[in-house]
Coordinates of C-alpha atoms in Angstrom, one line a residue:
M1 CA 16.8 -42.2 -17.3
S2 CA 15.1 -45.2 -15.6
D3 CA 13.5 -44.7 -12.1
Q4 CA 16.1 -47.1 -10.6
K5 CA 18.8 -44.9 -11.6
F6 CA 17.3 -41.7 -10.8
S7 CA 19.3 -39.3 -8.4
N8 CA 18.6 -35.6 -8.2
A9 CA 21.9 -33.8 -8.4
M10 CA 20.9 -31.4 -5.7
W11 CA 19.1 -33.5 -3.0
G12 CA 18.3 -36.9 -4.4
G13 CA 21.2 -39.0 -2.9
R14 CA 18.8 -41.2 -0.8
F15 CA 16.1 -41.4 -3.4
A16 CA 16.0 -44.4 -5.9
S17 CA 13.2 -43.2 -8.2
R18 CA 12.1 -39.9 -9.7
P19 CA 9.2 -37.9 -8.3
D20 CA 5.8 -38.3 -9.8
A21 CA 4.9 -35.9 -12.5
V22 CA 2.1 -34.5 -10.1
M23 CA 4.7 -34.2 -7.3
E24 CA 7.1 -32.3 -9.5
A25 CA 4.3 -29.8 -10.5
I26 CA 3.1 -29.2 -7.0
N27 CA 6.7 -28.9 -5.5
A28 CA 8.2 -26.7 -8.2
S29 CA 8.2 -22.9 -7.6
I30 CA 10.5 -21.8 -10.3
D31 CA 7.5 -20.5 -12.3
F32 CA 7.2 -17.6 -9.8
D33 CA 10.2 -17.6 -7.6
R34 CA 12.6 -16.7 -10.5
K35 CA 11.5 -13.1 -9.8
L36 CA 14.0 -13.5 -6.8
Y37 CA 17.0 -14.2 -9.1
A38 CA 18.8 -10.8 -8.5
Q39 CA 18.4 -11.2 -4.6
D40 CA 19.6 -14.8 -4.7
I41 CA 22.7 -13.9 -6.5
R42 CA 23.3 -10.9 -4.5
G43 CA 22.9 -13.2 -1.3
S44 CA 25.2 -15.8 -2.7
L45 CA 27.9 -13.4 -3.6
A46 CA 27.8 -11.9 0.0
H47 CA 27.9 -15.6 1.4
A48 CA 30.8 -16.6 -0.9
A49 CA 32.8 -13.6 0.2
M50 CA 32.4 -14.4 3.8
L51 CA 33.2 -18.0 3.4
C52 CA 36.5 -16.9 1.8
D53 CA 37.2 -14.2 4.3
T54 CA 36.8 -16.8 7.3
G55 CA 38.9 -19.3 5.4
I56 CA 36.0 -21.8 4.9
I57 CA 36.7 -21.8 1.3
G58 CA 39.8 -20.9 -0.9
K59 CA 40.2 -17.6 -2.6
Q60 CA 40.6 -19.5 -6.0
D61 CA 37.2 -21.1 -5.4
H62 CA 35.6 -17.8 -4.4
D63 CA 36.7 -16.1 -7.4
K64 CA 35.3 -18.8 -9.7
I65 CA 32.1 -18.7 -7.8
A66 CA 31.8 -14.9 -8.0
H67 CA 32.6 -14.9 -11.7
G68 CA 30.0 -17.7 -12.4
L69 CA 27.3 -15.9 -10.3
N70 CA 27.8 -12.7 -12.2
T71 CA 27.7 -14.6 -15.5
I72 CA 24.5 -16.1 -14.6
L73 CA 23.2 -12.6 -13.6
S74 CA 24.0 -11.5 -17.1
E75 CA 22.4 -14.5 -18.7
I76 CA 19.1 -14.0 -16.8
E77 CA 19.0 -10.3 -17.5
G78 CA 19.8 -10.9 -21.1
G79 CA 17.0 -13.5 -21.5
T80 CA 19.4 -16.5 -22.4
F81 CA 19.1 -18.4 -19.1
Q82 CA 17.2 -21.6 -19.4
F83 CA 15.0 -22.3 -16.3
S84 CA 14.2 -25.8 -15.5
R85 CA 11.1 -27.0 -13.5
S86 CA 12.8 -30.2 -12.6
L87 CA 15.2 -28.0 -10.6
E88 CA 12.4 -26.8 -8.5
D89 CA 13.3 -23.3 -7.6
I90 CA 15.5 -20.4 -8.2
H91 CA 18.1 -21.4 -6.1
M92 CA 18.6 -24.9 -7.6
N93 CA 18.4 -23.4 -11.1
I94 CA 21.3 -20.9 -10.4
E95 CA 23.5 -23.5 -8.4
A96 CA 22.9 -26.0 -11.3
R97 CA 24.0 -23.5 -14.0
L98 CA 26.9 -22.4 -11.7
K99 CA 28.2 -25.9 -11.8
E100 CA 28.1 -26.0 -15.6
I101 CA 30.0 -22.8 -15.8
I102 CA 32.8 -23.4 -13.1
G103 CA 32.7 -27.0 -12.3
D104 CA 33.1 -28.7 -8.8
A105 CA 33.8 -25.3 -7.2
A106 CA 30.2 -24.5 -7.4
G107 CA 29.4 -27.1 -4.8
R108 CA 31.3 -25.2 -2.1
L109 CA 28.8 -22.4 -2.3
H110 CA 26.2 -24.0 -0.2
T111 CA 28.6 -24.7 2.6
A112 CA 27.1 -23.4 6.0
R113 CA 23.9 -22.5 4.2
S114 CA 20.5 -24.0 3.6
R115 CA 17.7 -23.3 1.2
N116 CA 15.7 -22.4 4.3
D117 CA 17.9 -19.4 5.2
Q118 CA 18.6 -18.8 1.5
V119 CA 15.0 -18.2 0.6
A120 CA 14.3 -16.2 3.8
L121 CA 17.1 -13.8 2.8
D122 CA 16.1 -13.6 -0.9
F123 CA 12.4 -13.0 0.1
R124 CA 13.4 -10.4 2.8
L125 CA 15.5 -8.5 0.3
W126 CA 12.7 -8.5 -2.3
V127 CA 10.1 -7.3 0.1
R128 CA 12.4 -4.7 1.5
E129 CA 13.0 -3.2 -1.9
E130 CA 9.2 -3.3 -2.6
L131 CA 8.5 -1.5 0.6
Q132 CA 10.9 1.3 -0.3
H133 CA 9.2 1.5 -3.8
T134 CA 6.0 1.6 -2.1
I135 CA 6.8 4.5 0.2
A136 CA 8.0 6.5 -2.9
S137 CA 4.6 5.9 -4.6
Q138 CA 2.7 6.9 -1.5
N139 CA 4.7 10.0 -1.4
A140 CA 3.9 10.7 -5.0
L141 CA 0.1 10.4 -4.5
M142 CA 0.3 12.5 -1.2
K143 CA 2.1 15.3 -3.2
A144 CA -0.5 15.2 -5.8
L145 CA -3.3 15.4 -3.3
V146 CA -1.5 18.3 -1.4
D147 CA -1.2 20.1 -4.6
R148 CA -5.0 19.8 -5.2
A149 CA -5.5 20.9 -1.7
E150 CA -3.5 24.1 -2.2
E151 CA -5.4 24.7 -5.4
H152 CA -8.8 24.1 -3.6
A153 CA -8.3 25.6 -0.2
A154 CA -11.3 27.7 -0.5
T155 CA -13.5 25.6 -2.8
V156 CA -16.5 24.7 -0.9
M157 CA -18.4 21.3 -1.2
P158 CA -20.7 19.4 1.0
G159 CA -19.3 17.3 3.7
F160 CA -21.3 14.0 4.3
T161 CA -22.2 11.6 7.0
H162 CA -24.3 8.6 6.0
L163 CA -23.7 9.9 2.4
Q164 CA -26.2 12.7 3.4
T165 CA -25.3 16.3 3.2
A166 CA -24.0 17.2 6.6
Q167 CA -22.0 20.5 6.8
P168 CA -20.0 22.6 4.2
V169 CA -16.2 21.8 4.0
T170 CA -13.6 22.7 1.4
F171 CA -12.5 20.3 -1.3
G172 CA -8.9 21.1 -0.2
H173 CA -9.7 19.9 3.4
H174 CA -11.2 16.8 1.9
C175 CA -8.1 16.0 -0.1
L176 CA -5.9 16.4 3.0
A177 CA -8.0 13.8 4.8
Y178 CA -6.5 11.2 2.2
V179 CA -3.0 12.6 2.8
E180 CA -3.5 11.8 6.6
M181 CA -4.6 8.2 5.6
L182 CA -1.7 7.7 3.3
S183 CA 0.7 9.2 5.9
R184 CA -0.3 6.4 8.2
D185 CA 0.1 3.8 5.4
R186 CA 3.6 5.2 4.8
S187 CA 4.3 5.0 8.5
R188 CA 3.2 1.3 8.5
A189 CA 5.5 0.6 5.5
S190 CA 8.4 2.5 7.4
G191 CA 7.7 0.3 10.5
A192 CA 7.8 -3.0 8.6
L193 CA 11.0 -1.9 7.1
A194 CA 12.6 -1.3 10.5
R195 CA 11.3 -4.6 12.0
M196 CA 12.6 -6.6 9.1
D197 CA 16.1 -5.1 9.3
E198 CA 17.9 -8.3 10.4
C199 CA 19.8 -10.7 8.1
P200 CA 18.6 -14.4 8.0
L201 CA 21.8 -15.7 6.3
G202 CA 23.7 -18.2 8.5
A203 CA 20.8 -19.6 10.2
A204 CA 21.1 -22.6 7.9
A205 CA 18.3 -25.2 7.9
L206 CA 17.1 -24.3 11.5
A207 CA 19.9 -24.9 13.9
G208 CA 22.7 -22.6 12.8
T209 CA 26.0 -24.0 11.6
G210 CA 29.2 -25.4 13.0
F211 CA 31.3 -23.6 10.5
P212 CA 33.0 -20.4 11.8
V213 CA 30.8 -18.1 9.8
D214 CA 30.8 -14.3 10.3
R215 CA 27.0 -13.4 10.1
H216 CA 27.7 -9.8 10.9
Q217 CA 29.8 -9.5 7.8
T218 CA 27.2 -10.8 5.6
A219 CA 24.4 -8.8 7.3
K220 CA 26.5 -5.6 6.8
A221 CA 27.2 -6.5 3.1
L222 CA 23.6 -6.9 2.5
G223 CA 22.5 -3.7 4.0
F224 CA 21.0 -5.1 7.4
S225 CA 21.7 -3.6 10.7
A226 CA 22.3 -7.0 12.4
P227 CA 21.8 -10.7 11.8
T228 CA 18.8 -12.4 13.3
A229 CA 19.1 -13.7 16.8
N230 CA 17.3 -17.1 16.7
S231 CA 17.9 -19.6 14.0
I232 CA 14.5 -21.4 14.4
D233 CA 12.6 -18.1 14.1
T234 CA 14.7 -17.0 11.4
V235 CA 13.7 -19.8 8.9
S236 CA 10.1 -19.9 10.1
D237 CA 9.4 -16.2 10.1
R238 CA 7.1 -14.8 7.5
D239 CA 6.0 -11.8 9.6
F240 CA 7.6 -9.4 7.4
A241 CA 5.6 -10.7 4.4
I242 CA 2.3 -10.6 6.6
E243 CA 3.1 -7.0 7.6
F244 CA 3.7 -6.1 4.0
L245 CA 0.3 -7.4 3.1
A246 CA -1.4 -5.9 6.0
M247 CA 0.0 -2.5 5.1
A248 CA -1.0 -3.1 1.4
A249 CA -4.5 -4.1 2.4
T250 CA -4.9 -1.0 4.6
C251 CA -3.5 1.4 1.9
A252 CA -5.6 -0.4 -0.7
M253 CA -8.7 0.2 1.4
H254 CA -8.0 3.9 1.6
L255 CA -7.3 4.0 -2.1
S256 CA -10.7 2.3 -2.6
R257 CA -12.5 4.8 -0.6
L258 CA -11.2 7.7 -2.7
A259 CA -12.0 5.6 -5.8
E260 CA -15.6 5.2 -4.6
E261 CA -15.9 9.0 -4.1
I262 CA -14.4 9.7 -7.5
V263 CA -17.0 7.2 -9.1
I264 CA -19.9 9.1 -7.3
W265 CA -18.5 12.5 -7.8
S266 CA -18.1 11.9 -11.6
T267 CA -21.8 10.8 -12.2
P268 CA -24.1 13.4 -13.9
Q269 CA -26.1 13.4 -10.8
F270 CA -23.3 14.8 -8.7
G271 CA -21.1 16.4 -11.3
F272 CA -18.4 17.4 -8.9
V273 CA -15.5 16.2 -11.0
Q274 CA -14.6 14.9 -14.5
L275 CA -11.8 12.4 -15.1
S276 CA -9.5 13.0 -17.9
D277 CA -9.8 11.0 -21.1
A278 CA -6.6 9.2 -20.0
F279 CA -8.4 7.7 -17.0
S280 CA -11.7 7.0 -18.5
T281 CA -13.3 4.6 -21.1
G282 CA -16.3 4.8 -23.4
S283 CA -19.2 2.5 -24.0
S284 CA -19.3 -0.2 -26.7
I285 CA -23.0 0.7 -27.4
M286 CA -23.7 4.2 -25.6
P287 CA -21.6 7.0 -27.2
Q288 CA -22.5 9.5 -24.5
K289 CA -20.8 7.4 -21.6
R290 CA -17.7 8.3 -19.8
N291 CA -16.9 5.5 -17.5
P292 CA -14.5 5.9 -14.5
D293 CA -13.1 2.5 -15.1
A294 CA -9.7 3.2 -13.6
A295 CA -11.2 4.3 -10.2
E296 CA -13.5 1.1 -10.5
L297 CA -10.6 -1.1 -11.0
V298 CA -8.6 0.5 -8.0
R299 CA -11.8 -0.3 -6.0
A300 CA -11.9 -3.8 -7.1
K301 CA -8.1 -4.7 -6.8
T302 CA -8.6 -4.1 -3.0
G303 CA -10.5 -7.4 -2.8
R304 CA -7.3 -9.2 -4.4
I305 CA -5.0 -7.8 -1.8
N306 CA -7.4 -8.6 1.0
G307 CA -7.6 -12.1 -0.2
H308 CA -3.8 -12.5 -0.3
L309 CA -3.5 -11.2 3.4
L310 CA -6.1 -13.8 4.5
A311 CA -4.5 -16.5 2.4
L312 CA -0.9 -16.0 4.0
L313 CA -2.3 -15.6 7.6
T314 CA -4.2 -19.0 7.0
V315 CA -1.0 -20.7 5.6
M316 CA 1.0 -19.6 8.6
K317 CA -1.5 -20.2 11.4
G318 CA -1.0 -23.8 12.0
L319 CA 2.6 -24.4 11.2
P320 CA 4.8 -26.0 13.9
L321 CA 8.4 -24.7 14.1
A322 CA 10.6 -24.5 12.0
Y323 CA 10.3 -24.6 8.2
S324 CA 7.5 -26.3 6.3
K325 CA 6.8 -26.4 2.6
D326 CA 3.6 -24.8 3.1
M327 CA 5.7 -21.5 3.3
Q328 CA 6.4 -21.7 -0.4
E329 CA 2.9 -20.3 -0.9
D330 CA 3.9 -16.9 0.5
K331 CA 5.4 -15.6 -2.6
E332 CA 2.7 -15.4 -5.2
A333 CA 0.6 -13.6 -2.7
I334 CA 3.3 -11.0 -2.1
F335 CA 4.2 -10.7 -5.9
D336 CA 0.6 -10.1 -7.0
A337 CA -0.3 -7.8 -4.0
A338 CA 2.8 -5.7 -4.6
Q339 CA 2.0 -5.4 -8.3
S340 CA -1.6 -4.5 -7.6
L341 CA -0.8 -2.0 -5.1
D342 CA 1.8 -0.2 -7.3
L343 CA -0.7 -0.1 -10.1
M344 CA -3.3 1.4 -7.8
L345 CA -1.1 4.0 -6.4
T346 CA 0.2 5.0 -9.8
A347 CA -3.3 5.1 -11.3
M348 CA -4.8 7.1 -8.5
T349 CA -1.9 9.7 -8.7
G350 CA -2.7 10.3 -12.4
M351 CA -6.5 10.5 -11.6
V352 CA -6.0 13.1 -8.8
R353 CA -3.5 15.1 -10.9
D354 CA -5.8 15.1 -14.2
L355 CA -9.2 15.5 -12.8
T356 CA -11.3 18.7 -13.5
V357 CA -13.1 20.1 -10.3
N358 CA -16.5 21.7 -11.0
K359 CA -16.5 24.4 -8.4
A360 CA -20.0 25.7 -9.3
A361 CA -21.6 22.2 -8.8
M362 CA -19.8 21.7 -5.5
K363 CA -20.7 25.1 -4.2
K364 CA -24.4 24.5 -5.2
A365 CA -24.5 21.1 -3.5
A366 CA -22.7 22.6 -0.3
G367 CA -25.7 24.7 0.5
S368 CA -28.3 22.0 0.0
R369 CA -30.2 20.3 2.7
Y370 CA -29.8 23.0 5.1
S371 CA -26.1 22.3 5.7
T372 CA -25.5 25.4 7.8
A373 CA -28.1 24.2 10.4
T374 CA -25.3 23.4 12.9
D375 CA -23.9 26.9 12.4
L376 CA -27.3 28.3 13.5
A377 CA -27.3 26.1 16.7
D378 CA -23.7 27.0 17.5
W379 CA -24.7 30.7 17.1
L380 CA -27.7 30.3 19.6
V381 CA -25.3 28.6 22.1
R382 CA -22.6 31.4 21.6
S383 CA -24.6 34.5 21.3
L384 CA -27.7 33.7 23.5
G385 CA -26.1 31.4 26.1
M386 CA -28.7 28.8 25.1
P387 CA -28.1 25.1 26.2
F388 CA -27.2 23.2 23.0
R389 CA -30.0 20.8 23.3
D390 CA -32.4 23.8 23.4
A391 CA -30.6 25.3 20.4
H392 CA -30.9 22.0 18.5
H393 CA -34.6 22.2 19.0
V394 CA -34.9 25.7 17.8
T395 CA -32.8 25.0 14.8
G396 CA -34.9 22.0 13.9
R397 CA -38.0 24.3 13.8
A398 CA -36.1 26.8 11.6
V399 CA -35.2 23.9 9.2
A400 CA -39.0 22.9 9.1
L401 CA -39.9 26.5 8.4
A402 CA -37.3 26.9 5.6
E403 CA -38.6 23.6 4.1
E404 CA -42.2 24.9 4.3
R405 CA -41.1 28.2 2.6
G406 CA -38.9 26.2 0.0
C407 CA -35.7 28.3 0.7
A408 CA -32.4 28.0 2.3
L409 CA -31.8 28.8 5.9
D410 CA -30.0 32.1 5.2
K411 CA -33.0 33.2 3.0
L412 CA -35.4 33.2 5.9
G413 CA -36.2 36.9 7.1
I414 CA -35.4 38.0 10.5
D415 CA -38.9 38.1 11.5
D416 CA -39.3 34.4 10.6
L417 CA -36.3 33.6 12.8
K418 CA -37.6 35.9 15.8
S419 CA -40.9 33.9 15.7
L420 CA -38.8 30.9 16.7
H421 CA -36.9 32.8 19.4
P422 CA -37.4 36.5 20.2
D423 CA -33.8 37.1 21.0
I424 CA -32.4 36.2 17.7
T425 CA -30.6 39.2 15.9
Q426 CA -29.6 40.2 12.6
D427 CA -26.1 39.0 13.6
V428 CA -27.5 35.3 13.0
F429 CA -26.9 35.9 9.2
S430 CA -23.2 36.1 9.8
V431 CA -23.0 32.4 10.0
L432 CA -25.9 31.0 7.9
S433 CA -24.2 31.3 4.4
V434 CA -21.9 28.5 3.2
A435 CA -18.9 30.6 2.6
K436 CA -19.2 32.0 6.2
S437 CA -19.8 28.6 7.8
V438 CA -16.6 27.2 6.2
K439 CA -14.6 30.2 7.1
S440 CA -15.5 30.0 10.8
R441 CA -14.3 26.4 11.2
T442 CA -10.9 27.6 12.6
S443 CA -10.4 25.1 15.3
Y444 CA -7.1 23.0 14.9
G445 CA -7.9 20.4 12.1
G446 CA -11.1 22.3 10.8
T447 CA -12.0 22.9 7.3
A448 CA -11.4 26.8 7.2
P449 CA -9.4 27.9 4.3
V450 CA -6.9 29.5 6.4
N451 CA -6.3 26.0 8.2
V452 CA -6.1 24.2 4.9
R453 CA -3.4 26.4 3.6
K454 CA -1.4 26.0 6.9
Q455 CA -1.6 22.3 6.5
V456 CA -0.7 22.4 2.8
K457 CA 2.5 24.3 3.9
A458 CA 3.2 21.8 6.7
W459 CA 2.8 18.9 4.3
K460 CA 4.9 20.3 1.8
R461 CA 7.7 20.7 4.2
R462 CA 7.4 17.1 5.4
L463 CA 7.2 15.7 1.9
A464 CA 10.2 17.7 0.7
K465 CA 12.2 15.6 3.3
A466 CA 10.7 12.4 2.4

């Protein structure tokens, strides 16, 4: 075909020559937006049905269109559909094939519709389905963590601040901390679903349409609560995609924190946990190694998702209303972030369920570095009425004495403690052991085993309804 005779069948009426090869390469999105084929066909079926019901197209044309679209769906899912980069995107690929199958009736499908509201719809449908899948994956990980919390409600371990031993806690309580994080991630996903529950179809290019369309019909057919209220905002909005990425980045950050702890805990120096063979790898040169590669990759993939969030925010930040081609850069970010987050959630669920907990190592570490010092200070306040700052000073002297003697706080003699303050009694030993320290933390949200078991029951009830 010569340049002088070129005319793109979809949009090229006013163009006399074909696009440059580089233009075709940068403009085409079919290599990645073919992922939207099912959503595109679903939206087109709803649009065609509405056009028929409102009398904009005839029933015969509608029936041909519906048959052709379902045929295309079968071809794509069967692997026989031929995608063409010259047709730019999934919408044009499907429409061109529709014309091959049913002839001129295919041209009526695009009545009262633009690629602008078409892609806004397809992308929304895809993100909505992915959010629902993400919520299910978050629930699965939360259930795994709740199960481990129930199993280890009374398993003591060191709690850390600044990665220094601070106070004894239970492993169950630690697991439930991540359940709380994931519940907020799930809430963000649910909130994003609620805010995107409006149908873009019918906004057309940016101004709406003069055809007597029924946007409420298509919204209902596609599972939305209502159509969008402003046609300009409709085709220029990608908030739902940014919200997905923001949720994904936050969730990934939480997963990365847990992954980091698993990496640390699985070192021989800590020895708190051991990952199963299913989530570990070996070394090509050091046969003794068990590498926590799954956890490390969860940690690393967080960077990819963070990058996608920043990329889309940057794409959108300077765009005038309404649609600009820049917005084509939204999909690869979402597709990759969604795949990464799904893999991270699935891998972390497997690691949590499979890991072996070394209770003895945790218990030993829980009592290190005078972790019950705060319990001594609290006892001085409660039992002797001492101001906390004074109690803090006395406790500091007790720690120094224990360091000098090379023993734990609860191994100091009563005479040693009385030398620090004469009113200290034998009752002080009721709080100085790790087990008694943990058991005493009964304030709401505290680490006491009785609290952990109550929270486990509460989370099991909530997750059963999810």
